[in-house]
PDB file of C-alpha atoms in Angstrom:
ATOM      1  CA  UNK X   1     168.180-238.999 -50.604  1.00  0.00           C
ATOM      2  CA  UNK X   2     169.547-236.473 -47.708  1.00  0.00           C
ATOM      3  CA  UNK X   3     167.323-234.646 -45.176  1.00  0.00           C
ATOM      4  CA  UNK X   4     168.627-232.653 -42.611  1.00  0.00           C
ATOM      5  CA  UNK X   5     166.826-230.908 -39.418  1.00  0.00           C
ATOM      6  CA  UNK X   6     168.373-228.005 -37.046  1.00  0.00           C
ATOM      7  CA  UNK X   7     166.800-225.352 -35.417  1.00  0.00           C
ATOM      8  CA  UNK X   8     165.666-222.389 -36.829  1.00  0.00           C
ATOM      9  CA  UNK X   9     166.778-219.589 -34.538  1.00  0.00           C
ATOM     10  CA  UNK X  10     168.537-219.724 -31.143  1.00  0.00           C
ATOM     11  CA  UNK X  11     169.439-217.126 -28.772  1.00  0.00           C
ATOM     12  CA  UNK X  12     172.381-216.145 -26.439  1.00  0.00           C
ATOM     13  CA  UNK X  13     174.021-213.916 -24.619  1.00  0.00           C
ATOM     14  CA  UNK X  14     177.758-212.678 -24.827  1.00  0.00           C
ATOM     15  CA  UNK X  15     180.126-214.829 -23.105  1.00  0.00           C
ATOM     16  CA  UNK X  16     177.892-217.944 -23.310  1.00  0.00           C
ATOM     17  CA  UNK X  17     177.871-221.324 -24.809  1.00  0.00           C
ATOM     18  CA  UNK X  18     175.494-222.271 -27.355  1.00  0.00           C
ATOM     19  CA  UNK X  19     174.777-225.790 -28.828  1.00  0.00           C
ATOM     20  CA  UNK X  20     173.270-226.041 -32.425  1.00  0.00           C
ATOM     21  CA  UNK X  21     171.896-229.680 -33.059  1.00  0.00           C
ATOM     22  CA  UNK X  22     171.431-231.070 -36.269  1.00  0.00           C
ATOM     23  CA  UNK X  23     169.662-234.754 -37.015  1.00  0.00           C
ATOM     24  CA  UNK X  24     170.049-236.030 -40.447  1.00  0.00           C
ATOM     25  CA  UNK X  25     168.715-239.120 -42.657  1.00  0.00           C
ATOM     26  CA  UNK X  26     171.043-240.871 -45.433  1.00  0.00           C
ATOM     27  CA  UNK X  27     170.780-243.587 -47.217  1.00  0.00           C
ATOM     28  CA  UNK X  28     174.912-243.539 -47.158  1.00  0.00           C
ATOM     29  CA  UNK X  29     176.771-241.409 -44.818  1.00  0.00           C
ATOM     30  CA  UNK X  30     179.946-239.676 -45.726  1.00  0.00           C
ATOM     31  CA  UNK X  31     180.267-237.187 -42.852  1.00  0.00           C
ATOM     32  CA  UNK X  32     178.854-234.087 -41.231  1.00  0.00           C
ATOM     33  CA  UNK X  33     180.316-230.634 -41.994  1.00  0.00           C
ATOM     34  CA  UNK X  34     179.293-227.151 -40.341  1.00  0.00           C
ATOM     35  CA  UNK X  35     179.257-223.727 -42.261  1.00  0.00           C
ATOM     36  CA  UNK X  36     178.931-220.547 -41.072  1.00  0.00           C
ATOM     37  CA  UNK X  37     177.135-217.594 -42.979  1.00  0.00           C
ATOM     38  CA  UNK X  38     176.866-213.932 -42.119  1.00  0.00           C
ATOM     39  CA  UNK X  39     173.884-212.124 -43.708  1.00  0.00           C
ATOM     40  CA  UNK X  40     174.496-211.740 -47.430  1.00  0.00           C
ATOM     41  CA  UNK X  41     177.777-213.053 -47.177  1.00  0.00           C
ATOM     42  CA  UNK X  42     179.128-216.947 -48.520  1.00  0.00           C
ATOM     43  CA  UNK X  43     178.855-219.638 -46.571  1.00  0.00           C
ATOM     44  CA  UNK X  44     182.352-220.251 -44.642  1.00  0.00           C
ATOM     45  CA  UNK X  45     183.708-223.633 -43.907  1.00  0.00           C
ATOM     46  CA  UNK X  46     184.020-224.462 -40.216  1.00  0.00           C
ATOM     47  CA  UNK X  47     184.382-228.066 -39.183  1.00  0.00           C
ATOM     48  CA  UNK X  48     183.751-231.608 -40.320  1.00  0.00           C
ATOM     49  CA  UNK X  49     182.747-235.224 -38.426  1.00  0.00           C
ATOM     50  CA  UNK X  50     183.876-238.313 -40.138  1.00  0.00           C
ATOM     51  CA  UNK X  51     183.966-240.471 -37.203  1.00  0.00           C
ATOM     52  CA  UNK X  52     181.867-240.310 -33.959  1.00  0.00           C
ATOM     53  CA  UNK X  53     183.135-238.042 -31.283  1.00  0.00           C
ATOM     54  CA  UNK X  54     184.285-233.859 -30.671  1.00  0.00           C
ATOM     55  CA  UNK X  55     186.652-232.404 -33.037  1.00  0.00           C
ATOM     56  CA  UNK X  56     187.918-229.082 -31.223  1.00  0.00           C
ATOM     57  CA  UNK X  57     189.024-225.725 -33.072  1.00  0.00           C
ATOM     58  CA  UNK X  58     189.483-223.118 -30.842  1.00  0.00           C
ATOM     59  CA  UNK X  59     186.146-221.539 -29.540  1.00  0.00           C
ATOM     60  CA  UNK X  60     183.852-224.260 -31.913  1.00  0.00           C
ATOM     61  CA  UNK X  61     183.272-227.764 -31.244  1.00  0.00           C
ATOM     62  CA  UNK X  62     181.500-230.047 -33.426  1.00  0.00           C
ATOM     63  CA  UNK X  63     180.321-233.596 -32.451  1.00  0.00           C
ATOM     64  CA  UNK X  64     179.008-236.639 -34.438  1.00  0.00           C
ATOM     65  CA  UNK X  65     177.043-239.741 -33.166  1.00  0.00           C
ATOM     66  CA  UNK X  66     176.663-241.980 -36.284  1.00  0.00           C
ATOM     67  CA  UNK X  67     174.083-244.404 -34.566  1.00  0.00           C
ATOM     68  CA  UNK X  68     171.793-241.486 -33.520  1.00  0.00           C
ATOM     69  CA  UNK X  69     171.948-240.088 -36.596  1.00  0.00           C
ATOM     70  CA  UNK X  70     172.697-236.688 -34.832  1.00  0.00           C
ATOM     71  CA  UNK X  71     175.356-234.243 -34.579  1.00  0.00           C
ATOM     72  CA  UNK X  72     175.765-230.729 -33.004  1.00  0.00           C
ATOM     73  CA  UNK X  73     178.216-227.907 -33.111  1.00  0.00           C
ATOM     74  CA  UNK X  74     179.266-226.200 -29.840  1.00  0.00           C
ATOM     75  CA  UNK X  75     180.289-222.162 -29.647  1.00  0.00           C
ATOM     76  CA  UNK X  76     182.038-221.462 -26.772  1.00  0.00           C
ATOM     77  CA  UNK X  77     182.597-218.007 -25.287  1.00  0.00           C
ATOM     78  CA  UNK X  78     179.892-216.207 -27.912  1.00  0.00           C
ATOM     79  CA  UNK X  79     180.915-213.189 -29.576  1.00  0.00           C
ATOM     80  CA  UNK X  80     178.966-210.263 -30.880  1.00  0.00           C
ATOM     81  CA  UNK X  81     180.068-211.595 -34.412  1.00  0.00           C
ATOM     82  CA  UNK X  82     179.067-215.169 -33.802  1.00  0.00           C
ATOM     83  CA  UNK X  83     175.349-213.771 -34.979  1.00  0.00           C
ATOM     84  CA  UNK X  84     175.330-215.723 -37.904  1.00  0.00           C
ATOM     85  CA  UNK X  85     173.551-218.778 -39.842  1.00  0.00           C
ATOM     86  CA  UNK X  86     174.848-222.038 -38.923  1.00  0.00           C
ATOM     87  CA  UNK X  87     174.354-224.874 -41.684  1.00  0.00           C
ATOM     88  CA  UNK X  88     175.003-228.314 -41.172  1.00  0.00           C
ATOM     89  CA  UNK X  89     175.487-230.628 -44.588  1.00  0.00           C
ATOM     90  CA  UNK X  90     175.935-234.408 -44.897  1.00  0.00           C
ATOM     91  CA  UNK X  91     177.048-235.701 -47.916  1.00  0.00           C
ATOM     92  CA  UNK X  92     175.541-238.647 -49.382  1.00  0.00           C
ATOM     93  CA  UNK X  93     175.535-241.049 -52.448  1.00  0.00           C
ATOM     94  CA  UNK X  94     173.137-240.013 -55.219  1.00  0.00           C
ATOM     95  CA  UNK X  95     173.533-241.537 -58.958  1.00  0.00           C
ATOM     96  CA  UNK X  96     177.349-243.329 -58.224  1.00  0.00           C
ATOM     97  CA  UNK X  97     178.344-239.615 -56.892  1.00  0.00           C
ATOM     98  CA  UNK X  98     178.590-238.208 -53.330  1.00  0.00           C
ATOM     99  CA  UNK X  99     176.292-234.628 -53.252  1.00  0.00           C
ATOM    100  CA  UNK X 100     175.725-232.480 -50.178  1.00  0.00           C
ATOM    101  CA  UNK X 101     172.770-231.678 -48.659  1.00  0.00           C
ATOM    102  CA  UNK X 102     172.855-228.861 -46.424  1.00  0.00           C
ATOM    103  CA  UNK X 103     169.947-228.287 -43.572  1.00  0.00           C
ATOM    104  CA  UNK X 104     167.644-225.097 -43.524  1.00  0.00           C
ATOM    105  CA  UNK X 105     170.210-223.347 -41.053  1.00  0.00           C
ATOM    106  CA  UNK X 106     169.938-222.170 -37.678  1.00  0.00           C
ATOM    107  CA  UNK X 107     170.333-218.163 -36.990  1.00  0.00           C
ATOM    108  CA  UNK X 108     172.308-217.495 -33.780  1.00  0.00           C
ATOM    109  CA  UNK X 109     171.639-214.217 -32.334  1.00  0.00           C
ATOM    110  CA  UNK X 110     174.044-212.558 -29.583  1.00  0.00           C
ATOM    111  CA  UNK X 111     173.111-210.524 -27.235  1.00  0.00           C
ATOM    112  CA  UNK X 112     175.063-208.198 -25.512  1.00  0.00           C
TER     113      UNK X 112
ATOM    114  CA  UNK C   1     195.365-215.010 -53.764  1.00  0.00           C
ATOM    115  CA  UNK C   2     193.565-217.962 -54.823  1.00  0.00           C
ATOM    116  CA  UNK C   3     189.628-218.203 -54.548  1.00  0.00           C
ATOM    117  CA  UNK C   4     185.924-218.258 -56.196  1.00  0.00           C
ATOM    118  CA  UNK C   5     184.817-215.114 -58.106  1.00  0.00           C
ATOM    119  CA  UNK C   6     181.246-214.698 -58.959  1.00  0.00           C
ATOM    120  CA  UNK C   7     179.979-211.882 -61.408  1.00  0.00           C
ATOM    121  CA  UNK C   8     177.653-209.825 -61.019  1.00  0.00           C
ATOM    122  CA  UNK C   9     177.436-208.945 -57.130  1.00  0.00           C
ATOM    123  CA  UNK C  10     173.429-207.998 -58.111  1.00  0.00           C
ATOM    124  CA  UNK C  11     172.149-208.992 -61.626  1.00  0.00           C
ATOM    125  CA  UNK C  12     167.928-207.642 -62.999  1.00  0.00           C
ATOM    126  CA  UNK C  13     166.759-209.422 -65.403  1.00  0.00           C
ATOM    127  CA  UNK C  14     163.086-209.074 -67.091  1.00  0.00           C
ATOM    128  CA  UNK C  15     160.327-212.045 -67.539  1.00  0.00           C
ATOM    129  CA  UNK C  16     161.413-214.404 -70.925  1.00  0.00           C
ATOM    130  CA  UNK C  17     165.187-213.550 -70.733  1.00  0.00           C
ATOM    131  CA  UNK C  18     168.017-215.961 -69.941  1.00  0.00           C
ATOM    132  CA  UNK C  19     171.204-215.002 -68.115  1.00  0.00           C
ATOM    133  CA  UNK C  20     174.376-216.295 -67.425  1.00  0.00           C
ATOM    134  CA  UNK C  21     175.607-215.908 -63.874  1.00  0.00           C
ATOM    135  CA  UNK C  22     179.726-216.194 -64.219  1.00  0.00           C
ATOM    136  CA  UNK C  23     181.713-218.130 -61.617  1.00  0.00           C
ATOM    137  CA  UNK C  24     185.373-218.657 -61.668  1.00  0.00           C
ATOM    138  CA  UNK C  25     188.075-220.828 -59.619  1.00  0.00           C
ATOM    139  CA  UNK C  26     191.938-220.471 -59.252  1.00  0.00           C
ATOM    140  CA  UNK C  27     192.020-222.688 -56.314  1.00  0.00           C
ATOM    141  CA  UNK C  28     192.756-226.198 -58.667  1.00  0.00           C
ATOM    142  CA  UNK C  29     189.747-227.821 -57.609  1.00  0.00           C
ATOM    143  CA  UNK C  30     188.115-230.942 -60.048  1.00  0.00           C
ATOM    144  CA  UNK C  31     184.379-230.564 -58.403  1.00  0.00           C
ATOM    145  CA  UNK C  32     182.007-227.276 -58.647  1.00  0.00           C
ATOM    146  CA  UNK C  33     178.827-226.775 -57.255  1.00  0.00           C
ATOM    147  CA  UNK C  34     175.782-224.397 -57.908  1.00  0.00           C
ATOM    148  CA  UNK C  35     173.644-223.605 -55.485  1.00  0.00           C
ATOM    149  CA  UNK C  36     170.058-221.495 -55.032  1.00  0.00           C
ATOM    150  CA  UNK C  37     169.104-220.139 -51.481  1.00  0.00           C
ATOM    151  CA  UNK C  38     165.975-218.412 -50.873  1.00  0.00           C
ATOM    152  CA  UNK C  39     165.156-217.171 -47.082  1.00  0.00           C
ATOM    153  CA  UNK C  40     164.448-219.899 -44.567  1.00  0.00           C
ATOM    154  CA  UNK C  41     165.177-223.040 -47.097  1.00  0.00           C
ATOM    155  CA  UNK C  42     169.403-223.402 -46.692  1.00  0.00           C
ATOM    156  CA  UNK C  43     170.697-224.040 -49.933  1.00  0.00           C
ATOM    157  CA  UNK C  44     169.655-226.192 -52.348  1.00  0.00           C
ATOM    158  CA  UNK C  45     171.733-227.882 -55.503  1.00  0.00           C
ATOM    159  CA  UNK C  46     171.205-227.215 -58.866  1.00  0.00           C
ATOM    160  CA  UNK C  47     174.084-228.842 -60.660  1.00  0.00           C
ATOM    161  CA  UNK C  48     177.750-229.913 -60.063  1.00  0.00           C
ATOM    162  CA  UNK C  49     180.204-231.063 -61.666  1.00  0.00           C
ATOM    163  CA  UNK C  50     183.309-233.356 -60.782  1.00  0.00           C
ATOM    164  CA  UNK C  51     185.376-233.269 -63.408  1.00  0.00           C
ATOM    165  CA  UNK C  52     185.616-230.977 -67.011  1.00  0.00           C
ATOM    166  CA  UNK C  53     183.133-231.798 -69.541  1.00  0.00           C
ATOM    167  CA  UNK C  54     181.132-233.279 -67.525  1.00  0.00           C
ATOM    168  CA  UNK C  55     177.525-232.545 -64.665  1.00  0.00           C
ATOM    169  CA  UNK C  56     175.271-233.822 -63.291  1.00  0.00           C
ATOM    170  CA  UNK C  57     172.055-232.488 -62.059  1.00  0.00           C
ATOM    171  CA  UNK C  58     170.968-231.657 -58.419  1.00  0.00           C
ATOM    172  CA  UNK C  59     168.110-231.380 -56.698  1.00  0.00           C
ATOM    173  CA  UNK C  60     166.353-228.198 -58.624  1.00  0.00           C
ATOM    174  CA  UNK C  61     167.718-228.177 -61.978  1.00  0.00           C
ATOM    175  CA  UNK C  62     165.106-227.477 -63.755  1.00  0.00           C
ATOM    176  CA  UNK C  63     165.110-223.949 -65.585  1.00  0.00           C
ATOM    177  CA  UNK C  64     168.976-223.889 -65.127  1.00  0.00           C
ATOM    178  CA  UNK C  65     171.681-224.921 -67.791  1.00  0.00           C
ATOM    179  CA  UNK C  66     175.560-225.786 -67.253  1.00  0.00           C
ATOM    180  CA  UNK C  67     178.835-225.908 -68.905  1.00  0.00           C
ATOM    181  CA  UNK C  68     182.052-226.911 -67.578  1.00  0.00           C
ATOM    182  CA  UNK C  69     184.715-226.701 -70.878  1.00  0.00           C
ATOM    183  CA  UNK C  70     187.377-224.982 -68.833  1.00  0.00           C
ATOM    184  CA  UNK C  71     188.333-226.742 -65.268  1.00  0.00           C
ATOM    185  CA  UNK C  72     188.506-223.249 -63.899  1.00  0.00           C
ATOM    186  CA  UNK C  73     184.867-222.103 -64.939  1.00  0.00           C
ATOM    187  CA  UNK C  74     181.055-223.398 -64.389  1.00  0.00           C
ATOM    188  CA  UNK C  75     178.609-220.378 -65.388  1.00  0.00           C
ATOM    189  CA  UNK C  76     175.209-221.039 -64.793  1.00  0.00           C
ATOM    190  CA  UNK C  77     172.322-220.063 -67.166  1.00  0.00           C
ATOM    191  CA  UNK C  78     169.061-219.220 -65.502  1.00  0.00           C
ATOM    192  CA  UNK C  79     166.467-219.559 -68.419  1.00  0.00           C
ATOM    193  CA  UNK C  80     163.218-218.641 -68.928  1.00  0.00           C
ATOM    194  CA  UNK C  81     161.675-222.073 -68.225  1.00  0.00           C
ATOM    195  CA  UNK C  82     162.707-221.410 -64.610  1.00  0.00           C
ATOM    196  CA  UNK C  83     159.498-220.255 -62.876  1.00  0.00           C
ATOM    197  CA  UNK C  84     160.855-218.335 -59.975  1.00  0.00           C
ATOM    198  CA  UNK C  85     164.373-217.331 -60.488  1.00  0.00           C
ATOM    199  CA  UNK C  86     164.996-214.563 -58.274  1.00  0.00           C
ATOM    200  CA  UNK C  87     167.281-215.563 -55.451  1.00  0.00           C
ATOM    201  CA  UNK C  88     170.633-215.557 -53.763  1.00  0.00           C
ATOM    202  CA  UNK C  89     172.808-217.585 -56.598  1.00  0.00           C
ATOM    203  CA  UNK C  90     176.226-219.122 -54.626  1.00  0.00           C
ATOM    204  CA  UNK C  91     178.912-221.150 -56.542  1.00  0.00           C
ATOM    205  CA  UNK C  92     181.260-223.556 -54.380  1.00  0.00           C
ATOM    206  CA  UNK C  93     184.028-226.109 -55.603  1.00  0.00           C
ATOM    207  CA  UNK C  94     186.234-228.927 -53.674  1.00  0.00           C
ATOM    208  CA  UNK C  95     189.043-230.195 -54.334  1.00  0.00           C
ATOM    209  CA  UNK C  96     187.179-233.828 -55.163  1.00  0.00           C
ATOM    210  CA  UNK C  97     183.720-234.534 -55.022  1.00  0.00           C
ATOM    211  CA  UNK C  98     184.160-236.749 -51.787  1.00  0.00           C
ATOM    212  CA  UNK C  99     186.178-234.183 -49.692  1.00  0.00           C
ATOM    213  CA  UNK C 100     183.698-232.575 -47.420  1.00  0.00           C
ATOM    214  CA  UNK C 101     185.396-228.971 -47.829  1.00  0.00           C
ATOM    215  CA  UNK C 102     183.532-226.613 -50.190  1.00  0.00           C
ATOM    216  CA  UNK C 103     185.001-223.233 -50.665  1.00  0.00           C
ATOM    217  CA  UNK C 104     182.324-220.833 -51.742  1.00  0.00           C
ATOM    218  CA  UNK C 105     181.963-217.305 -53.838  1.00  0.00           C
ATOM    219  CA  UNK C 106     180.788-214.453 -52.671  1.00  0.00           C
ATOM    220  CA  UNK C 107     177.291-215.134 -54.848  1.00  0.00           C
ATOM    221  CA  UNK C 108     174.947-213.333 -57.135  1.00  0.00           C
ATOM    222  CA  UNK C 109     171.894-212.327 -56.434  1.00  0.00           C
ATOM    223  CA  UNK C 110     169.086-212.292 -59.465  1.00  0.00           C
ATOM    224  CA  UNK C 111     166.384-210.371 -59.179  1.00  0.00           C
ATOM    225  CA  UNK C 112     163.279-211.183 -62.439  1.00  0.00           C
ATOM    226  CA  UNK C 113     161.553-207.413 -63.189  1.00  0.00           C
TER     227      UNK C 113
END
């Protein structure tokens, strides 16, 4: 199976940058994707990690480091609207398929 | 404007009754997801399915039924077996089960009287 661990609440102000970790356990590893939810809203896509190293899109940055087992996401230049949940998910073989697991979440509160 | 529906936005149901929580996809996609999230635990996977006529179970499938007869369509049945349904009810599909991607509805959330 798939277990995840982030943080469960981090804090920042406007204008700052903010670094969400997430560590994970697989028995198979087929990446590490981020999501982004605002209360009582669905879960929005937001990056993915196949290979080690930073993928970039515009204000978020998401890294992987397969041998640590450990990945984070990186929000640059925090907006008021950034105050979200953050999920990380790895997806993982289970019964000849690939299912995701997705981490408890991390809420991100912006201050002004 | 392609995308997941989910009906109903807020569904009540009493003790002993089943219900069928509606999701539906014009996006294509051959893999569909269910998923339960209660506060503080993510989300958790009940059942998916990769391809029509055919699911698997996830990780809490217990007390939930699927169907998948129509590529566009995966309802989930909550039934009574389920011990403690109420909670935040979110459907999701990919294009394939191994692309990373999952586009999600806008959910239903149950709540047992």
């Amino acid at each position: 199976g798939q277990s995840l661990e982030q943080p469960s609440e981090v804090t920042a102000v406007e204008g700052a940058i903010v670094q969400i970790n997430c560590t994970y356990q697989t028995s198979g590893f087929y990446g590490l994707s981020w999501y982004q939810q605002h209360d009582g809203g669905a879960p929005t896509f937001l990056s993915y990690n196949g290979l080690d190293g930073l993928e970039e899109t515009g204000r978020f940055s998401s890294f992987l480091s397969r041998s640590d087992s450990y990945g984070y996401l990186l929000l640059q230049e925090l907006q008021m609207k950034d105050s979200a949940s953050y999920f990380c998910a790895v997806r993982g073989p289970s019964g000849g398929s690939y299912i995701p697991t997705f981490g408890r979440g991390t809420s991100l509160i912006v201050h002004p | 404007d392609g995308g997941i529906t989910q009906s109903p936005k807020y569904l009540f149901r009493k003790e002993g009754q089943n219900v069928t929580l509606s999701c539906e996809q014009n996006l294509n996609h051959d893999a569909m997801y269910w998923y339960r999230q209660d506060p503080g635990q993510g989300l958790r996977l009940i059942y998916y399915s990769q391809i029509v006529n055919d699911f698997q179970k996830g990780d809490i499938a217990e007390g939930y039924s699927v169907s998948r007869e129509k590529k566009e369509s995966f309802p989930l049945t909550v039934t009574s077996a389920q011990k403690n349904p109420t909670a935040f009810y979110l459907c999701a599909s990919s294009i394939g089960e191994t692309y990373n991607e999952q586009f999600f509805g806008p959910g239903t959330r149950l709540t047992v009287l």
